């Protein structure tokens, strides 16, 4: 926070190279295959075909638009199609054995591009590296390489939905990944939409996807907790992004309940339920709420007004606001209004933490660098303190869908 202006860091933005611009970042042995793939590839996403698609890779435009929106730094998740993928890597199914080598080559190309992209705005972009889970040792090597290359946003943890053919996230198979992230202080980010099984393209399937996709993303939390990842690697940091935040207190209550019930049942060897809790206390260590308190954060994106009263139960030091730039559902260019609709009336120190301070701590942003920039472009304390009476006419973000007394068109 700079004097009377907030230092806003978006914990949820997206970027990627234009399709053909990934070629120089591929190893030369993949160039011919890439040329053949790119020549016939049809992009499935309208926003990557629109004249605004360059927001993903045009560094100068991006800085200008984010600063105009009051934002001085960002955590950068992937968005465009990496080489050899059928769709964005967030949504692509786990690769088959035949696809594995090329998919890895494509993700490495994206990671190399992202390191260069972040270097164009020193200290203002924390790039999130991509990995695959098929070979944990290979993933560890890429985590070490990308951290050394300057990607400070951590890693994007792929989902392991039913039918993926991969071990579930609670499996100790992935311990080498958790170990290197703990060692290097690399956050493990699990983004909404990255863990759902394929459901098809029928209208009902798309509706079911919208209902279920956040639940499938939430699964990473209880998989890692019950799997004991945080006991074995106590410095491990998990960030759950673009999954909302209002669900967290209820889910933690539920997890605490099952943890207590199963641990107690394990001590009663004569009961049928005892086998479900056998070994759980030793494997987990601390209870779920304690793990959340010590190891977990939420990239709440455009926090909704109904979630804000839960902030103390979620943890004021756990919440990181995000604008979801450049997506249509994001708050840009109305992020000031998005902050107002959620946070107007709150103590400035609470707003400062959720709007930027927590993200600076998790991802290592230097506030000494960012505060002077925010002094010129950040939203003022007085501005965010004013309740939002009217939704901006051009706003498309769900952040504005419900706002209590706010008039919604």
Coordinates of N, CA, C and O in Angstrom, one line a residue, residues 139-294:
X139 N 9.2 -34.1 -13.9 CA 8.6 -32.9 -13.5 C 9.6 -32.1 -12.5 O 9.7 -30.9 -12.6
X140 N 10.3 -32.9 -11.7 CA 11.2 -32.2 -10.7 C 12.3 -31.5 -11.5 O 12.6 -30.3 -11.1
X141 N 12.8 -32.1 -12.5 CA 13.8 -31.4 -13.3 C 13.3 -30.1 -13.9 O 14.0 -29.1 -13.9
X142 N 12.1 -30.1 -14.4 CA 11.5 -28.9 -15.0 C 11.2 -27.9 -14.0 O 11.4 -26.7 -14.2
X143 N 10.8 -28.3 -12.8 CA 10.6 -27.3 -11.7 C 11.9 -26.6 -11.3 O 11.9 -25.4 -11.2
X144 N 13.0 -27.4 -11.2 CA 14.3 -26.8 -10.9 C 14.7 -25.8 -12.0 O 15.2 -24.7 -11.7
X145 N 14.5 -26.2 -13.2 CA 14.9 -25.4 -14.4 C 14.1 -24.1 -14.5 O 14.7 -23.0 -14.6
X146 N 12.8 -24.2 -14.3 CA 12.0 -23.0 -14.4 C 12.2 -22.0 -13.3 O 12.1 -20.8 -13.5
X147 N 12.5 -22.6 -12.1 CA 12.7 -21.7 -11.0 C 14.0 -20.9 -11.2 O 14.1 -19.7 -11.0
X148 N 15.0 -21.6 -11.7 CA 16.3 -21.0 -12.0 C 16.1 -20.0 -13.2 O 16.8 -18.9 -13.2
X149 N 15.2 -20.2 -14.1 CA 15.0 -19.3 -15.2 C 14.2 -18.1 -14.8 O 14.0 -17.2 -15.7
X150 N 13.7 -18.0 -13.6 CA 13.1 -16.8 -13.1 C 11.6 -16.8 -13.0 O 11.0 -15.8 -12.8
X151 N 11.0 -18.0 -13.2 CA 9.5 -18.1 -13.0 C 9.2 -18.2 -11.5 O 9.5 -19.3 -10.9
X152 N 8.6 -17.2 -10.9 CA 8.4 -17.1 -9.5 C 7.0 -17.5 -9.1 O 6.7 -17.4 -7.9
X153 N 6.1 -17.8 -10.0 CA 4.7 -18.1 -9.7 C 4.5 -19.5 -9.2 O 3.3 -19.9 -8.9
X154 N 5.5 -20.3 -9.2 CA 5.3 -21.7 -8.8 C 4.9 -22.6 -10.0 O 5.2 -22.3 -11.2
X155 N 4.2 -23.7 -9.7 CA 3.8 -24.6 -10.8 C 2.3 -24.7 -10.8 O 1.6 -24.5 -9.9
X156 N 1.8 -25.1 -12.0 CA 0.4 -25.4 -12.2 C 0.3 -26.9 -12.0 O 0.8 -27.7 -12.8
X157 N -0.5 -27.3 -11.0 CA -0.7 -28.7 -10.7 C -1.8 -29.2 -11.6 O -3.0 -28.8 -11.4
X158 N -1.5 -30.1 -12.5 CA -2.6 -30.7 -13.3 C -3.6 -31.5 -12.4 O -3.2 -32.0 -11.4
X159 N -4.8 -31.6 -12.9 CA -5.7 -32.5 -12.2 C -5.5 -33.9 -12.6 O -4.9 -34.2 -13.6
X160 N -6.1 -34.8 -11.8 CA -6.1 -36.3 -12.1 C -7.5 -36.8 -12.1 O -7.9 -37.5 -11.2
X161 N -8.3 -36.3 -13.0 CA -9.8 -36.7 -13.0 C -10.0 -38.2 -13.2 O -9.1 -38.9 -13.7
X162 N -11.1 -38.7 -12.8 CA -11.4 -40.1 -13.1 C -11.2 -40.4 -14.5 O -11.6 -39.7 -15.4
X163 N -10.5 -41.6 -14.8 CA -10.3 -42.0 -16.2 C -9.0 -41.4 -16.7 O -8.7 -41.8 -17.9
X164 N -8.2 -40.6 -16.0 CA -7.0 -40.1 -16.5 C -5.9 -41.1 -16.7 O -5.0 -40.9 -17.5
X165 N -6.0 -42.2 -15.9 CA -4.9 -43.2 -16.0 C -3.8 -42.9 -15.1 O -2.8 -43.6 -15.0
X166 N -3.8 -41.7 -14.4 CA -2.7 -41.3 -13.5 C -3.1 -41.6 -12.0 O -4.3 -41.7 -11.7
X167 N -2.1 -41.8 -11.2 CA -2.5 -42.0 -9.7 C -3.2 -40.8 -9.2 O -2.9 -39.6 -9.7
X168 N -4.0 -41.0 -8.2 CA -4.7 -39.8 -7.6 C -3.7 -38.9 -6.9 O -2.6 -39.4 -6.5
X169 N -4.1 -37.7 -6.7 CA -3.1 -36.7 -6.1 C -2.7 -37.1 -4.7 O -1.7 -36.6 -4.2
X170 N -3.5 -37.9 -4.0 CA -3.1 -38.3 -2.6 C -2.0 -39.4 -2.6 O -1.4 -39.7 -1.6
X171 N -1.6 -39.9 -3.8 CA -0.6 -40.9 -3.9 C 0.8 -40.4 -3.6 O 1.2 -39.3 -4.0
X172 N 1.6 -41.2 -2.8 CA 2.9 -40.8 -2.5 C 3.8 -40.9 -3.8 O 5.0 -40.5 -3.7
X173 N 3.3 -41.3 -4.9 CA 4.0 -41.3 -6.2 C 4.5 -39.8 -6.4 O 5.6 -39.7 -7.0
X174 N 3.8 -38.8 -6.0 CA 4.1 -37.5 -6.3 C 5.0 -36.8 -5.3 O 5.3 -35.6 -5.3
X175 N 5.5 -37.6 -4.3 CA 6.3 -37.0 -3.2 C 7.6 -36.2 -3.8 O 7.9 -35.2 -3.2
X176 N 8.2 -36.7 -4.8 CA 9.4 -35.9 -5.3 C 9.0 -34.5 -5.7 O 9.8 -33.6 -5.6
X177 N 7.8 -34.4 -6.3 CA 7.3 -33.0 -6.7 C 7.1 -32.2 -5.4 O 7.5 -31.0 -5.4
X178 N 6.3 -32.7 -4.4 CA 6.1 -31.9 -3.2 C 7.4 -31.6 -2.5 O 7.6 -30.5 -2.0
X179 N 8.4 -32.5 -2.6 CA 9.7 -32.3 -1.9 C 10.4 -31.1 -2.5 O 11.0 -30.3 -1.8
X180 N 10.5 -31.1 -3.9 CA 11.3 -30.0 -4.5 C 10.6 -28.7 -4.4 O 11.2 -27.6 -4.2
X181 N 9.2 -28.7 -4.3 CA 8.5 -27.4 -4.1 C 8.7 -26.9 -2.7 O 8.9 -25.7 -2.5
X182 N 8.7 -27.8 -1.8 CA 9.0 -27.4 -0.4 C 10.5 -26.9 -0.3 O 10.7 -25.8 0.3
X183 N 11.4 -27.6 -0.9 CA 12.8 -27.2 -0.8 C 13.1 -25.8 -1.4 O 13.8 -25.0 -0.9
X184 N 12.4 -25.5 -2.6 CA 12.7 -24.3 -3.3 C 11.7 -23.2 -3.0 O 11.9 -22.0 -3.5
X185 N 10.7 -23.4 -2.2 CA 9.7 -22.4 -1.9 C 8.8 -22.1 -3.1 O 8.4 -21.0 -3.3
X186 N 8.5 -23.2 -3.8 CA 7.7 -23.0 -5.1 C 6.3 -23.3 -4.7 O 5.9 -24.4 -4.3
X187 N 5.4 -22.3 -4.9 CA 3.9 -22.6 -4.6 C 3.4 -23.6 -5.6 O 3.7 -23.6 -6.8
X188 N 2.5 -24.5 -5.1 CA 1.8 -25.4 -6.0 C 0.4 -24.8 -6.2 O -0.4 -24.7 -5.3
X189 N 0.1 -24.5 -7.5 CA -1.2 -23.8 -7.8 C -2.1 -24.8 -8.5 O -1.7 -25.5 -9.4
X190 N -3.3 -24.8 -8.0 CA -4.4 -25.7 -8.7 C -5.5 -24.8 -9.1 O -6.2 -24.2 -8.3
X191 N -5.6 -24.6 -10.5 CA -6.5 -23.7 -11.0 C -7.9 -24.3 -11.4 O -7.9 -25.5 -11.8
X192 N -9.0 -23.6 -11.1 CA -10.3 -24.1 -11.5 C -10.4 -24.5 -12.9 O -9.8 -23.9 -13.8
X193 N -11.1 -25.6 -13.2 CA -11.3 -26.1 -14.6 C -10.3 -27.1 -15.0 O -10.4 -27.6 -16.2
X194 N -9.3 -27.4 -14.2 CA -8.2 -28.2 -14.7 C -8.3 -29.7 -14.2 O -7.3 -30.4 -14.4
X195 N -9.4 -30.1 -13.6 CA -9.4 -31.4 -13.0 C -10.7 -32.2 -13.4 O -11.0 -33.2 -12.8
X196 N -11.5 -31.6 -14.3 CA -12.8 -32.2 -14.6 C -12.6 -33.3 -15.7 O -11.8 -33.2 -16.6
X197 N -13.3 -34.4 -15.5 CA -13.3 -35.4 -16.6 C -14.0 -35.0 -17.8 O -14.9 -34.1 -17.8
X198 N -13.7 -35.5 -19.0 CA -14.4 -35.1 -20.2 C -15.9 -35.5 -20.1 O -16.2 -36.7 -19.7
X199 N -16.8 -34.6 -20.5 CA -18.2 -34.9 -20.4 C -18.9 -34.9 -21.7 O -20.1 -35.2 -21.8
X200 N -18.2 -34.5 -22.8 CA -18.9 -34.4 -24.1 C -19.3 -33.0 -24.4 O -19.1 -32.0 -23.6
X201 N -20.1 -32.8 -25.5 CA -20.5 -31.5 -25.9 C -22.0 -31.2 -26.0 O -22.4 -30.2 -26.5
X202 N -22.8 -32.1 -25.5 CA -24.2 -31.9 -25.4 C -24.5 -30.8 -24.5 O -23.8 -30.5 -23.6
X203 N -25.7 -30.1 -24.7 CA -26.0 -29.0 -23.8 C -26.0 -29.4 -22.3 O -25.6 -28.6 -21.5
X204 N -26.6 -30.6 -22.1 CA -26.6 -31.0 -20.7 C -25.2 -31.2 -20.1 O -24.9 -30.9 -19.0
X205 N -24.3 -31.7 -21.0 CA -22.9 -32.0 -20.5 C -22.2 -30.6 -20.1 O -21.5 -30.6 -19.1
X206 N -22.5 -29.6 -20.9 CA -21.9 -28.3 -20.6 C -22.5 -27.7 -19.3 O -21.7 -27.1 -18.6
X207 N -23.8 -27.9 -19.1 CA -24.3 -27.5 -17.9 C -23.8 -28.2 -16.7 O -23.5 -27.6 -15.6
X208 N -23.7 -29.5 -16.8 CA -23.1 -30.4 -15.7 C -21.7 -30.0 -15.5 O -21.2 -29.9 -14.3
X209 N -20.9 -29.7 -16.5 CA -19.5 -29.2 -16.3 C -19.5 -27.9 -15.4 O -18.7 -27.8 -14.5
X210 N -20.4 -27.0 -15.7 CA -20.4 -25.8 -14.9 C -20.8 -26.0 -13.4 O -20.2 -25.4 -12.5
X211 N -21.6 -27.0 -13.2 CA -22.0 -27.4 -11.8 C -20.9 -28.1 -11.1 O -20.6 -27.8 -9.9
X212 N -20.2 -29.0 -11.8 CA -19.2 -29.9 -11.2 C -17.8 -29.4 -11.2 O -17.0 -29.9 -10.4
X213 N -17.4 -28.5 -12.1 CA -16.0 -28.3 -12.3 C -15.3 -27.7 -11.1 O -14.1 -28.1 -10.8
X214 N -16.0 -26.9 -10.3 CA -15.3 -26.4 -9.1 C -15.1 -27.5 -8.1 O -14.0 -27.5 -7.4
X215 N -16.0 -28.4 -8.0 CA -15.9 -29.5 -7.0 C -14.7 -30.4 -7.4 O -13.9 -30.7 -6.5
X216 N -14.6 -30.7 -8.7 CA -13.4 -31.5 -9.1 C -12.1 -30.7 -8.8 O -11.1 -31.4 -8.5
X217 N -12.1 -29.4 -8.9 CA -10.9 -28.7 -8.6 C -10.6 -28.7 -7.1 O -9.5 -28.7 -6.6
X218 N -11.7 -28.6 -6.2 CA -11.5 -28.6 -4.8 C -10.9 -29.9 -4.3 O -10.2 -29.9 -3.2
X219 N -11.0 -31.0 -5.0 CA -10.5 -32.3 -4.6 C -9.1 -32.3 -4.2 O -8.6 -33.0 -3.4
X220 N -8.3 -31.4 -4.9 CA -6.8 -31.4 -4.6 C -6.6 -31.1 -3.2 O -5.6 -31.6 -2.6
X221 N -7.4 -30.3 -2.6 CA -7.2 -29.9 -1.2 C -7.3 -31.1 -0.3 O -6.4 -31.4 0.5
X222 N -8.4 -31.9 -0.3 CA -8.5 -33.0 0.6 C -7.6 -34.2 0.2 O -7.2 -35.0 1.0
X223 N -7.3 -34.3 -1.1 CA -6.3 -35.3 -1.5 C -5.0 -35.1 -0.9 O -4.4 -36.0 -0.3
X224 N -4.5 -33.9 -0.9 CA -3.1 -33.6 -0.4 C -3.1 -33.6 1.1 O -2.2 -34.1 1.8
X225 N -4.3 -33.2 1.8 CA -4.3 -33.2 3.2 C -4.4 -34.7 3.7 O -3.6 -35.1 4.5
X226 N -5.4 -35.4 3.2 CA -5.5 -36.8 3.7 C -4.3 -37.7 3.3 O -4.0 -38.7 3.9
X227 N -3.7 -37.3 2.1 CA -2.6 -38.1 1.7 C -1.3 -37.8 2.5 O -0.3 -38.5 2.2
X228 N -1.3 -36.8 3.4 CA -0.1 -36.6 4.2 C 1.0 -35.8 3.6 O 2.1 -35.7 4.1
X229 N 0.7 -35.1 2.4 CA 1.7 -34.4 1.8 C 2.3 -33.3 2.7 O 3.5 -33.0 2.7
X230 N 1.4 -32.6 3.4 CA 1.9 -31.5 4.3 C 2.6 -32.0 5.5 O 3.4 -31.3 6.1
X231 N 2.3 -33.2 6.0 CA 3.1 -33.8 7.1 C 4.5 -34.1 6.7 O 5.5 -33.7 7.4
X232 N 4.7 -34.7 5.5 CA 6.0 -35.1 5.0 C 6.8 -33.9 4.5 O 8.0 -33.9 4.5
X233 N 6.1 -32.8 4.1 CA 6.7 -31.6 3.5 C 6.1 -30.4 4.1 O 5.3 -29.7 3.5
X234 N 6.5 -30.1 5.3 CA 5.7 -29.0 6.1 C 5.8 -27.6 5.5 O 5.0 -26.8 5.9
X235 N 6.8 -27.4 4.6 CA 6.8 -26.1 4.0 C 6.1 -26.0 2.7 O 6.1 -24.9 2.0
X236 N 5.4 -27.0 2.3 CA 4.6 -27.0 1.1 C 3.5 -26.0 1.1 O 2.8 -25.9 2.1
X237 N 3.4 -25.2 0.0 CA 2.3 -24.2 -0.1 C 1.4 -24.6 -1.3 O 1.8 -24.8 -2.4
X238 N 0.1 -24.7 -1.0 CA -1.0 -25.0 -1.9 C -1.8 -23.7 -2.1 O -2.3 -23.2 -1.2
X239 N -2.0 -23.4 -3.4 CA -2.9 -22.2 -3.8 C -4.0 -22.8 -4.6 O -3.8 -23.4 -5.7
X240 N -5.3 -22.5 -4.2 CA -6.4 -22.9 -5.0 C -7.0 -21.7 -5.7 O -7.5 -20.7 -5.0
X241 N -7.0 -21.6 -7.0 CA -7.3 -20.4 -7.7 C -8.5 -20.5 -8.6 O -8.7 -21.6 -9.3
X242 N -9.3 -19.4 -8.7 CA -10.5 -19.3 -9.6 C -11.4 -20.5 -9.3 O -11.9 -21.1 -10.2
X243 N -11.7 -20.7 -8.0 CA -12.6 -21.7 -7.6 C -13.6 -21.1 -6.6 O -14.3 -21.8 -5.9
X244 N -13.6 -19.8 -6.5 CA -14.4 -19.2 -5.4 C -13.7 -19.3 -4.1 O -12.6 -19.9 -4.0
X245 N -14.3 -18.8 -3.1 CA -13.8 -18.9 -1.7 C -14.8 -19.2 -0.7 O -14.5 -19.6 0.4
X246 N -16.1 -18.9 -1.0 CA -17.1 -19.1 0.0 C -17.3 -20.5 0.5 O -17.8 -20.8 1.6
X247 N -16.8 -21.5 -0.3 CA -17.0 -22.9 0.0 C -16.0 -23.4 1.1 O -16.2 -24.4 1.8
X248 N -14.9 -22.6 1.4 CA -13.8 -23.1 2.2 C -14.2 -23.4 3.6 O -13.9 -24.5 4.1
X249 N -14.9 -22.5 4.3 CA -15.2 -22.8 5.7 C -16.0 -24.1 5.9 O -15.7 -24.9 6.8
X250 N -17.1 -24.2 5.0 CA -17.9 -25.4 5.1 C -17.1 -26.7 4.8 O -17.3 -27.7 5.5
X251 N -16.3 -26.7 3.8 CA -15.5 -27.8 3.5 C -14.5 -28.1 4.6 O -14.3 -29.3 4.9
X252 N -13.9 -27.1 5.2 CA -12.9 -27.4 6.3 C -13.7 -28.0 7.5 O -13.1 -29.0 8.1
X253 N -14.9 -27.6 7.7 CA -15.7 -28.2 8.8 C -15.9 -29.7 8.5 O -15.8 -30.5 9.4
X254 N -16.3 -29.9 7.2 CA -16.5 -31.3 6.8 C -15.3 -32.2 6.9 O -15.3 -33.3 7.5
X255 N -14.1 -31.6 6.5 CA -12.9 -32.4 6.5 C -12.5 -32.7 8.0 O -12.0 -33.7 8.3
X256 N -12.6 -31.6 8.8 CA -12.3 -31.8 10.2 C -13.2 -32.9 10.9 O -12.8 -33.7 11.7
X257 N -14.5 -32.9 10.5 CA -15.4 -33.9 11.0 C -15.0 -35.3 10.6 O -14.9 -36.2 11.5
X258 N -14.7 -35.5 9.3 CA -14.3 -36.9 8.9 C -12.9 -37.3 9.5 O -12.7 -38.4 9.9
X259 N -12.0 -36.3 9.6 CA -10.8 -36.6 10.2 C -10.9 -37.1 11.6 O -10.4 -38.1 12.1
X260 N -11.7 -36.3 12.4 CA -11.9 -36.7 13.8 C -12.7 -38.0 13.9 O -12.3 -38.9 14.8
X261 N -13.7 -38.2 13.1 CA -14.5 -39.4 13.2 C -13.6 -40.6 12.8 O -13.7 -41.7 13.5
X262 N -12.8 -40.5 11.8 CA -12.1 -41.7 11.3 C -10.9 -42.0 12.3 O -10.6 -43.2 12.5
X263 N -10.3 -41.0 12.8 CA -9.2 -41.2 13.8 C -9.7 -41.9 15.0 O -9.1 -42.8 15.6
X264 N -10.9 -41.4 15.5 CA -11.5 -42.0 16.6 C -11.9 -43.4 16.4 O -11.8 -44.3 17.2
X265 N -12.5 -43.7 15.2 CA -12.9 -45.0 14.8 C -11.8 -46.0 14.8 O -11.9 -47.2 15.1
X266 N -10.6 -45.5 14.3 CA -9.5 -46.4 14.2 C -9.0 -47.0 15.6 O -8.4 -48.0 15.6
X267 N -9.4 -46.3 16.6 CA -9.0 -46.8 18.0 C -10.0 -47.8 18.5 O -9.7 -48.4 19.5
X268 N -11.1 -47.9 17.8 CA -12.1 -48.9 18.2 C -12.1 -50.1 17.2 O -12.8 -50.1 16.3
X269 N -11.2 -51.0 17.5 CA -10.9 -52.1 16.5 C -12.1 -53.0 16.2 O -12.1 -53.7 15.3
X270 N -13.1 -52.9 17.1 CA -14.2 -53.8 17.0 C -15.3 -53.3 16.0 O -16.2 -54.0 15.7
X271 N -15.1 -52.0 15.5 CA -16.2 -51.4 14.7 C -15.9 -51.6 13.2 O -14.7 -51.7 12.8
X272 N -16.9 -51.7 12.4 CA -16.8 -51.8 11.0 C -16.1 -50.6 10.4 O -15.4 -50.8 9.3
X273 N -16.2 -49.5 11.0 CA -15.7 -48.2 10.4 C -14.2 -48.1 10.7 O -13.5 -47.3 10.1
X274 N -13.7 -48.9 11.6 CA -12.3 -48.7 12.1 C -11.3 -48.8 11.0 O -10.3 -48.1 10.9
X275 N -11.6 -49.7 10.0 CA -10.6 -49.8 8.9 C -10.5 -48.6 8.0 O -9.4 -48.4 7.4
X276 N -11.5 -47.7 8.0 CA -11.4 -46.5 7.2 C -10.4 -45.5 7.8 O -9.9 -44.7 7.0
X277 N -10.3 -45.5 9.1 CA -9.4 -44.6 9.7 C -8.0 -45.2 10.1 O -7.2 -44.5 10.6
X278 N -7.8 -46.4 9.7 CA -6.5 -47.1 10.1 C -5.3 -46.4 9.5 O -5.3 -46.2 8.3
X279 N -4.4 -45.9 10.3 CA -3.2 -45.3 9.9 C -3.3 -43.8 9.5 O -2.4 -43.2 9.2
X280 N -4.6 -43.3 9.6 CA -4.8 -41.9 9.1 C -4.1 -40.9 9.9 O -3.5 -40.0 9.4
X281 N -4.2 -41.0 11.2 CA -3.6 -40.0 12.1 C -2.1 -39.9 11.9 O -1.5 -38.8 11.8
X282 N -1.4 -41.1 11.8 CA 0.0 -41.1 11.6 C 0.4 -40.5 10.2 O 1.4 -39.9 10.1
X283 N -0.4 -40.8 9.2 CA -0.1 -40.4 7.9 C -0.3 -38.9 7.7 O 0.4 -38.2 7.0
X284 N -1.4 -38.3 8.3 CA -1.7 -36.9 8.1 C -1.0 -36.0 9.0 O -0.6 -34.9 8.6
X285 N -0.8 -36.3 10.3 CA -0.3 -35.4 11.2 C -1.4 -34.4 11.7 O -2.4 -34.8 12.2
X286 N -1.2 -33.2 11.4 CA -2.2 -32.1 11.8 C -3.6 -32.4 11.1 O -3.7 -33.0 10.1
X287 N -4.6 -31.8 11.7 CA -5.9 -31.8 11.2 C -6.1 -30.9 10.0 O -5.3 -30.0 9.8
X288 N -7.2 -31.0 9.2 CA -7.4 -30.2 8.0 C -7.3 -28.7 8.2 O -6.7 -28.0 7.5
X289 N -8.1 -28.2 9.3 CA -8.1 -26.8 9.5 C -6.7 -26.2 9.8 O -6.3 -25.1 9.5
X290 N -5.9 -27.0 10.5 CA -4.5 -26.6 10.9 C -3.7 -26.6 9.6 O -2.9 -25.7 9.5
X291 N -3.8 -27.5 8.7 CA -3.1 -27.5 7.5 C -3.5 -26.3 6.7 O -2.6 -25.6 6.1
X292 N -4.8 -26.0 6.6 CA -5.2 -24.8 5.9 C -4.6 -23.6 6.4 O -4.0 -22.7 5.7
X293 N -4.6 -23.5 7.7 CA -4.0 -22.3 8.4 C -2.5 -22.1 8.1 O -2.0 -21.0 7.9
X294 N -1.8 -23.2 8.0 CA -0.3 -23.1 7.9 C 0.2 -23.2 6.5 O 1.3 -22.8 6.2

